[in-house]
Amino acid sequence: MFLIVIWELGYRIFDWGWKFPSPLQTLEAFYDGFANGHLFGSIVASMRRLLISFVISIVLGTGLGFLFARFRFFDETFGFLVVALQTVPSIAWLPFAIIWFGLNDTSVVFITTIGATWTMSMASRTGIVQISKIHLRAAQMMGTGNGLKMFYQVMLPAAFPHLITGVRVAWAFAWRALTAGELIGRGLGLGQTLQDSRDIGDTATILCVVIIIAVIGTISDHFCFKRLEDGIMVRFGLHAAKK
């Protein structure tokens, strides 16, 4: 409440006008956006693209991390390339995505996937590399072999602490890539709503979208990923269980 009062005073004292909305204008934009269904539709469209991209990036990133950790040649060649690609903003791939797939959802999903895959691959690589070789040899002696059975029965559970950290970071990177892609792409979505609102100078709706993204990101991290991470840490004895 105190911050809202300061916000309102700043709006009136500094005469921000249309450049930055007042609390009342923002509240009205929220009401109008949800009343006519536009904001809700944008959230649903963005979350659909995000979840598709996120699942793909988790699968690809974990698989790449396994290859990097198990095969030195692969790590020293393609692994080095992935480290380099990780520094490239995913939005830089949008022109290629538009050429390959067109200005549609597929392009947005593509760059969102890229935004999270490299981070996930590095996290899974680190988790698998740090698994004790004694545990791997013991698992082999018990019949797991070196293939898929070893991966999902031994390596994946042992690398979980690193994997969940990678998942949290990948989620944040995916959000950034998604919003950037939707700013340029077509169709309903939070990024496109930002772009449309900017074109007409509707700063109240712009702020609404920023708040929505922040709230969804915070809720998903705290109530999903953070709890999952805490549960895994307790299971592996890295954290004491909270009473």
PDB file of C-alpha atoms in Angstrom, residues 39-229:
ATOM      1  CA  LEU A  39      -5.218 -10.267 -21.527  1.00  0.00           C
ATOM      2  CA  PHE A  40      -6.407 -13.750 -20.602  1.00  0.00           C
ATOM      3  CA  GLY A  41      -6.144 -14.876 -24.215  1.00  0.00           C
ATOM      4  CA  SER A  42      -2.629 -13.435 -24.442  1.00  0.00           C
ATOM      5  CA  ILE A  43      -1.573 -15.291 -21.296  1.00  0.00           C
ATOM      6  CA  VAL A  44      -2.960 -18.593 -22.593  1.00  0.00           C
ATOM      7  CA  ALA A  45      -1.297 -18.179 -26.006  1.00  0.00           C
ATOM      8  CA  SER A  46       2.074 -17.270 -24.484  1.00  0.00           C
ATOM      9  CA  MET A  47       1.972 -20.079 -21.919  1.00  0.00           C
ATOM     10  CA  ARG A  48       1.144 -22.605 -24.634  1.00  0.00           C
ATOM     11  CA  ARG A  49       4.174 -21.551 -26.706  1.00  0.00           C
ATOM     12  CA  LEU A  50       6.354 -21.396 -23.595  1.00  0.00           C
ATOM     13  CA  LEU A  51       5.464 -24.855 -22.292  1.00  0.00           C
ATOM     14  CA  ILE A  52       5.967 -26.483 -25.704  1.00  0.00           C
ATOM     15  CA  SER A  53       9.372 -24.825 -26.055  1.00  0.00           C
ATOM     16  CA  PHE A  54      10.333 -25.576 -22.462  1.00  0.00           C
ATOM     17  CA  VAL A  55       9.598 -29.304 -22.721  1.00  0.00           C
ATOM     18  CA  ILE A  56      11.555 -29.542 -25.986  1.00  0.00           C
ATOM     19  CA  SER A  57      14.509 -27.654 -24.499  1.00  0.00           C
ATOM     20  CA  ILE A  58      14.592 -29.844 -21.374  1.00  0.00           C
ATOM     21  CA  VAL A  59      14.649 -33.031 -23.451  1.00  0.00           C
ATOM     22  CA  LEU A  60      17.238 -31.717 -25.937  1.00  0.00           C
ATOM     23  CA  GLY A  61      19.384 -30.032 -23.279  1.00  0.00           C
ATOM     24  CA  THR A  62      19.495 -33.078 -21.027  1.00  0.00           C
ATOM     25  CA  GLY A  63      20.344 -35.330 -23.963  1.00  0.00           C
ATOM     26  CA  LEU A  64      23.129 -33.029 -25.137  1.00  0.00           C
ATOM     27  CA  GLY A  65      24.513 -32.785 -21.611  1.00  0.00           C
ATOM     28  CA  PHE A  66      24.666 -36.580 -21.416  1.00  0.00           C
ATOM     29  CA  LEU A  67      26.583 -36.742 -24.703  1.00  0.00           C
ATOM     30  CA  PHE A  68      29.002 -34.027 -23.569  1.00  0.00           C
ATOM     31  CA  ALA A  69      29.647 -35.795 -20.278  1.00  0.00           C
ATOM     32  CA  ARG A  70      30.093 -39.293 -21.703  1.00  0.00           C
ATOM     33  CA  PHE A  71      31.977 -38.659 -24.944  1.00  0.00           C
ATOM     34  CA  ARG A  72      35.105 -36.540 -24.798  1.00  0.00           C
ATOM     35  CA  PHE A  73      35.333 -35.973 -28.552  1.00  0.00           C
ATOM     36  CA  PHE A  74      31.755 -34.736 -28.654  1.00  0.00           C
ATOM     37  CA  ASP A  75      32.400 -32.461 -25.674  1.00  0.00           C
ATOM     38  CA  GLU A  76      35.547 -30.935 -27.147  1.00  0.00           C
ATOM     39  CA  THR A  77      33.940 -30.250 -30.527  1.00  0.00           C
ATOM     40  CA  PHE A  78      30.215 -29.612 -30.380  1.00  0.00           C
ATOM     41  CA  GLY A  79      30.382 -28.819 -26.651  1.00  0.00           C
ATOM     42  CA  PHE A  80      32.711 -25.921 -27.370  1.00  0.00           C
ATOM     43  CA  LEU A  81      30.253 -24.698 -30.024  1.00  0.00           C
ATOM     44  CA  VAL A  82      27.369 -24.808 -27.539  1.00  0.00           C
ATOM     45  CA  VAL A  83      29.325 -22.651 -25.091  1.00  0.00           C
ATOM     46  CA  ALA A  84      29.809 -20.119 -27.883  1.00  0.00           C
ATOM     47  CA  LEU A  85      26.146 -20.283 -28.918  1.00  0.00           C
ATOM     48  CA  GLN A  86      25.086 -19.706 -25.317  1.00  0.00           C
ATOM     49  CA  THR A  87      26.434 -16.151 -25.535  1.00  0.00           C
ATOM     50  CA  VAL A  88      24.332 -15.364 -28.632  1.00  0.00           C
ATOM     51  CA  PRO A  89      20.920 -13.831 -27.787  1.00  0.00           C
ATOM     52  CA  SER A  90      18.207 -16.178 -29.017  1.00  0.00           C
ATOM     53  CA  ILE A  91      16.410 -13.283 -30.718  1.00  0.00           C
ATOM     54  CA  ALA A  92      19.365 -13.120 -33.143  1.00  0.00           C
ATOM     55  CA  TRP A  93      18.051 -16.366 -34.656  1.00  0.00           C
ATOM     56  CA  LEU A  94      14.638 -14.873 -35.421  1.00  0.00           C
ATOM     57  CA  PRO A  95      15.513 -13.808 -39.005  1.00  0.00           C
ATOM     58  CA  PHE A  96      16.553 -17.395 -39.764  1.00  0.00           C
ATOM     59  CA  ALA A  97      13.418 -18.705 -38.056  1.00  0.00           C
ATOM     60  CA  ILE A  98      11.221 -16.447 -40.193  1.00  0.00           C
ATOM     61  CA  ILE A  99      13.013 -17.567 -43.376  1.00  0.00           C
ATOM     62  CA  TRP A 100      12.729 -21.253 -42.438  1.00  0.00           C
ATOM     63  CA  PHE A 101       9.256 -21.372 -40.852  1.00  0.00           C
ATOM     64  CA  GLY A 102       7.558 -18.075 -41.704  1.00  0.00           C
ATOM     65  CA  LEU A 103       6.192 -15.401 -39.381  1.00  0.00           C
ATOM     66  CA  ASN A 104       4.169 -17.737 -37.178  1.00  0.00           C
ATOM     67  CA  ASP A 105       4.100 -19.676 -33.904  1.00  0.00           C
ATOM     68  CA  THR A 106       6.749 -22.115 -35.080  1.00  0.00           C
ATOM     69  CA  SER A 107       9.320 -19.333 -35.348  1.00  0.00           C
ATOM     70  CA  VAL A 108       8.552 -18.136 -31.823  1.00  0.00           C
ATOM     71  CA  VAL A 109       8.719 -21.680 -30.441  1.00  0.00           C
ATOM     72  CA  PHE A 110      12.032 -22.212 -32.252  1.00  0.00           C
ATOM     73  CA  ILE A 111      13.829 -19.214 -30.752  1.00  0.00           C
ATOM     74  CA  THR A 112      12.282 -19.848 -27.330  1.00  0.00           C
ATOM     75  CA  THR A 113      13.609 -23.402 -27.423  1.00  0.00           C
ATOM     76  CA  ILE A 114      17.063 -22.172 -28.394  1.00  0.00           C
ATOM     77  CA  GLY A 115      16.957 -19.685 -25.527  1.00  0.00           C
ATOM     78  CA  ALA A 116      16.671 -22.484 -22.965  1.00  0.00           C
ATOM     79  CA  THR A 117      18.369 -25.506 -24.559  1.00  0.00           C
ATOM     80  CA  TRP A 118      22.001 -24.393 -24.295  1.00  0.00           C
ATOM     81  CA  THR A 119      21.647 -23.483 -20.614  1.00  0.00           C
ATOM     82  CA  MET A 120      20.006 -26.815 -19.861  1.00  0.00           C
ATOM     83  CA  SER A 121      22.694 -28.752 -21.728  1.00  0.00           C
ATOM     84  CA  MET A 122      25.497 -27.120 -19.721  1.00  0.00           C
ATOM     85  CA  ALA A 123      23.703 -27.757 -16.427  1.00  0.00           C
ATOM     86  CA  SER A 124      23.066 -31.421 -17.229  1.00  0.00           C
ATOM     87  CA  ARG A 125      26.655 -31.863 -18.402  1.00  0.00           C
ATOM     88  CA  THR A 126      27.969 -30.485 -15.105  1.00  0.00           C
ATOM     89  CA  GLY A 127      25.642 -32.707 -13.097  1.00  0.00           C
ATOM     90  CA  ILE A 128      26.603 -35.886 -14.950  1.00  0.00           C
ATOM     91  CA  VAL A 129      30.358 -35.135 -14.990  1.00  0.00           C
ATOM     92  CA  GLN A 130      30.372 -34.741 -11.205  1.00  0.00           C
ATOM     93  CA  ILE A 131      28.846 -38.175 -10.588  1.00  0.00           C
ATOM     94  CA  SER A 132      31.328 -40.380  -8.762  1.00  0.00           C
ATOM     95  CA  LYS A 133      32.975 -42.917 -11.068  1.00  0.00           C
ATOM     96  CA  ILE A 134      32.812 -45.445  -8.241  1.00  0.00           C
ATOM     97  CA  HIS A 135      28.991 -45.219  -8.323  1.00  0.00           C
ATOM     98  CA  LEU A 136      28.970 -45.683 -12.091  1.00  0.00           C
ATOM     99  CA  ARG A 137      31.216 -48.750 -11.883  1.00  0.00           C
ATOM    100  CA  ALA A 138      29.103 -50.200  -9.105  1.00  0.00           C
ATOM    101  CA  ALA A 139      25.994 -49.699 -11.230  1.00  0.00           C
ATOM    102  CA  GLN A 140      27.670 -51.419 -14.171  1.00  0.00           C
ATOM    103  CA  MET A 141      28.564 -54.402 -11.995  1.00  0.00           C
ATOM    104  CA  MET A 142      24.915 -54.614 -10.971  1.00  0.00           C
ATOM    105  CA  GLY A 143      23.827 -54.876 -14.590  1.00  0.00           C
ATOM    106  CA  THR A 144      22.916 -51.399 -15.775  1.00  0.00           C
ATOM    107  CA  GLY A 145      25.445 -51.388 -18.637  1.00  0.00           C
ATOM    108  CA  ASN A 146      26.459 -48.145 -20.355  1.00  0.00           C
ATOM    109  CA  GLY A 147      23.355 -47.314 -22.349  1.00  0.00           C
ATOM    110  CA  LEU A 148      19.878 -45.945 -21.722  1.00  0.00           C
ATOM    111  CA  LYS A 149      19.399 -48.001 -18.556  1.00  0.00           C
ATOM    112  CA  MET A 150      22.459 -46.399 -16.975  1.00  0.00           C
ATOM    113  CA  PHE A 151      21.226 -42.970 -18.019  1.00  0.00           C
ATOM    114  CA  TYR A 152      17.736 -43.020 -16.522  1.00  0.00           C
ATOM    115  CA  GLN A 153      18.419 -45.303 -13.548  1.00  0.00           C
ATOM    116  CA  VAL A 154      21.714 -43.854 -12.297  1.00  0.00           C
ATOM    117  CA  MET A 155      22.890 -40.695 -14.039  1.00  0.00           C
ATOM    118  CA  LEU A 156      19.610 -38.812 -14.188  1.00  0.00           C
ATOM    119  CA  PRO A 157      18.748 -39.221 -10.470  1.00  0.00           C
ATOM    120  CA  ALA A 158      22.349 -38.465  -9.408  1.00  0.00           C
ATOM    121  CA  ALA A 159      22.447 -35.298 -11.517  1.00  0.00           C
ATOM    122  CA  PHE A 160      19.059 -34.020 -10.294  1.00  0.00           C
ATOM    123  CA  PRO A 161      20.449 -31.230  -8.055  1.00  0.00           C
ATOM    124  CA  HIS A 162      22.248 -29.677 -11.018  1.00  0.00           C
ATOM    125  CA  LEU A 163      19.406 -30.437 -13.403  1.00  0.00           C
ATOM    126  CA  ILE A 164      16.811 -28.585 -11.349  1.00  0.00           C
ATOM    127  CA  THR A 165      19.083 -25.544 -11.171  1.00  0.00           C
ATOM    128  CA  GLY A 166      19.393 -25.712 -14.936  1.00  0.00           C
ATOM    129  CA  VAL A 167      15.620 -25.990 -15.243  1.00  0.00           C
ATOM    130  CA  ARG A 168      15.103 -22.808 -13.200  1.00  0.00           C
ATOM    131  CA  VAL A 169      17.611 -20.841 -15.269  1.00  0.00           C
ATOM    132  CA  ALA A 170      16.264 -22.288 -18.532  1.00  0.00           C
ATOM    133  CA  TRP A 171      12.738 -21.206 -17.539  1.00  0.00           C
ATOM    134  CA  ALA A 172      13.914 -17.608 -17.119  1.00  0.00           C
ATOM    135  CA  PHE A 173      15.787 -17.671 -20.436  1.00  0.00           C
ATOM    136  CA  ALA A 174      12.760 -19.153 -22.171  1.00  0.00           C
ATOM    137  CA  TRP A 175      10.553 -16.309 -20.880  1.00  0.00           C
ATOM    138  CA  ARG A 176      12.962 -13.705 -22.228  1.00  0.00           C
ATOM    139  CA  ALA A 177      13.204 -15.367 -25.623  1.00  0.00           C
ATOM    140  CA  LEU A 178       9.437 -15.840 -25.824  1.00  0.00           C
ATOM    141  CA  THR A 179       8.646 -12.200 -25.107  1.00  0.00           C
ATOM    142  CA  ALA A 180      11.267 -10.998 -27.587  1.00  0.00           C
ATOM    143  CA  GLY A 181       9.954 -13.340 -30.264  1.00  0.00           C
ATOM    144  CA  GLU A 182       6.339 -12.323 -29.730  1.00  0.00           C
ATOM    145  CA  LEU A 183       7.267  -8.648 -30.030  1.00  0.00           C
ATOM    146  CA  ILE A 184       8.104  -9.301 -33.672  1.00  0.00           C
ATOM    147  CA  GLY A 185       5.917 -12.300 -34.431  1.00  0.00           C
ATOM    148  CA  ARG A 186       2.224 -12.350 -35.175  1.00  0.00           C
ATOM    149  CA  GLY A 187      -0.783 -13.637 -33.290  1.00  0.00           C
ATOM    150  CA  LEU A 188      -2.085 -13.298 -29.771  1.00  0.00           C
ATOM    151  CA  GLY A 189       0.485 -13.249 -26.962  1.00  0.00           C
ATOM    152  CA  LEU A 190       1.929 -11.098 -24.196  1.00  0.00           C
ATOM    153  CA  GLY A 191       4.818  -9.919 -26.366  1.00  0.00           C
ATOM    154  CA  GLN A 192       2.462  -8.928 -29.176  1.00  0.00           C
ATOM    155  CA  THR A 193       0.255  -7.120 -26.654  1.00  0.00           C
ATOM    156  CA  LEU A 194       3.322  -5.132 -25.594  1.00  0.00           C
ATOM    157  CA  GLN A 195       4.006  -4.238 -29.210  1.00  0.00           C
ATOM    158  CA  ASP A 196       0.402  -3.234 -29.956  1.00  0.00           C
ATOM    159  CA  SER A 197       0.195  -1.148 -26.782  1.00  0.00           C
ATOM    160  CA  ARG A 198       3.446   0.624 -27.622  1.00  0.00           C
ATOM    161  CA  ASP A 199       2.136   1.509 -31.076  1.00  0.00           C
ATOM    162  CA  ILE A 200      -0.867   3.313 -29.593  1.00  0.00           C
ATOM    163  CA  GLY A 201       0.941   4.702 -26.532  1.00  0.00           C
ATOM    164  CA  ASP A 202      -1.079   2.610 -24.058  1.00  0.00           C
ATOM    165  CA  THR A 203       1.472   2.542 -21.238  1.00  0.00           C
ATOM    166  CA  ALA A 204      -1.081   1.220 -18.734  1.00  0.00           C
ATOM    167  CA  THR A 205      -1.485  -2.017 -20.703  1.00  0.00           C
ATOM    168  CA  ILE A 206       2.288  -2.211 -21.187  1.00  0.00           C
ATOM    169  CA  LEU A 207       2.747  -2.097 -17.424  1.00  0.00           C
ATOM    170  CA  CYS A 208      -0.003  -4.691 -16.985  1.00  0.00           C
ATOM    171  CA  VAL A 209       1.872  -7.126 -19.229  1.00  0.00           C
ATOM    172  CA  VAL A 210       5.147  -6.488 -17.384  1.00  0.00           C
ATOM    173  CA  ILE A 211       3.411  -7.176 -14.056  1.00  0.00           C
ATOM    174  CA  ILE A 212       1.773 -10.338 -15.422  1.00  0.00           C
ATOM    175  CA  ILE A 213       5.105 -11.715 -16.662  1.00  0.00           C
ATOM    176  CA  ALA A 214       6.766 -10.934 -13.319  1.00  0.00           C
ATOM    177  CA  VAL A 215       3.938 -12.538 -11.324  1.00  0.00           C
ATOM    178  CA  ILE A 216       3.820 -15.704 -13.446  1.00  0.00           C
ATOM    179  CA  GLY A 217       7.602 -16.022 -13.299  1.00  0.00           C
ATOM    180  CA  THR A 218       7.698 -15.567  -9.529  1.00  0.00           C
ATOM    181  CA  ILE A 219       4.820 -17.945  -8.829  1.00  0.00           C
ATOM    182  CA  SER A 220       6.165 -20.685 -11.104  1.00  0.00           C
ATOM    183  CA  ASP A 221       9.668 -20.419  -9.647  1.00  0.00           C
ATOM    184  CA  HIS A 222       8.630 -20.295  -5.991  1.00  0.00           C
ATOM    185  CA  PHE A 223       5.753 -22.769  -5.948  1.00  0.00           C
ATOM    186  CA  CYS A 224       7.018 -25.198  -8.579  1.00  0.00           C
ATOM    187  CA  PHE A 225      10.759 -25.180  -9.210  1.00  0.00           C
ATOM    188  CA  LYS A 226      11.845 -24.017  -5.743  1.00  0.00           C
ATOM    189  CA  ARG A 227       9.742 -26.667  -3.998  1.00  0.00           C
ATOM    190  CA  LEU A 228      10.930 -29.324  -6.396  1.00  0.00           C
ATOM    191  CA  GLU A 229      14.534 -28.294  -5.776  1.00  0.00           C
TER     192      GLU A 229
END
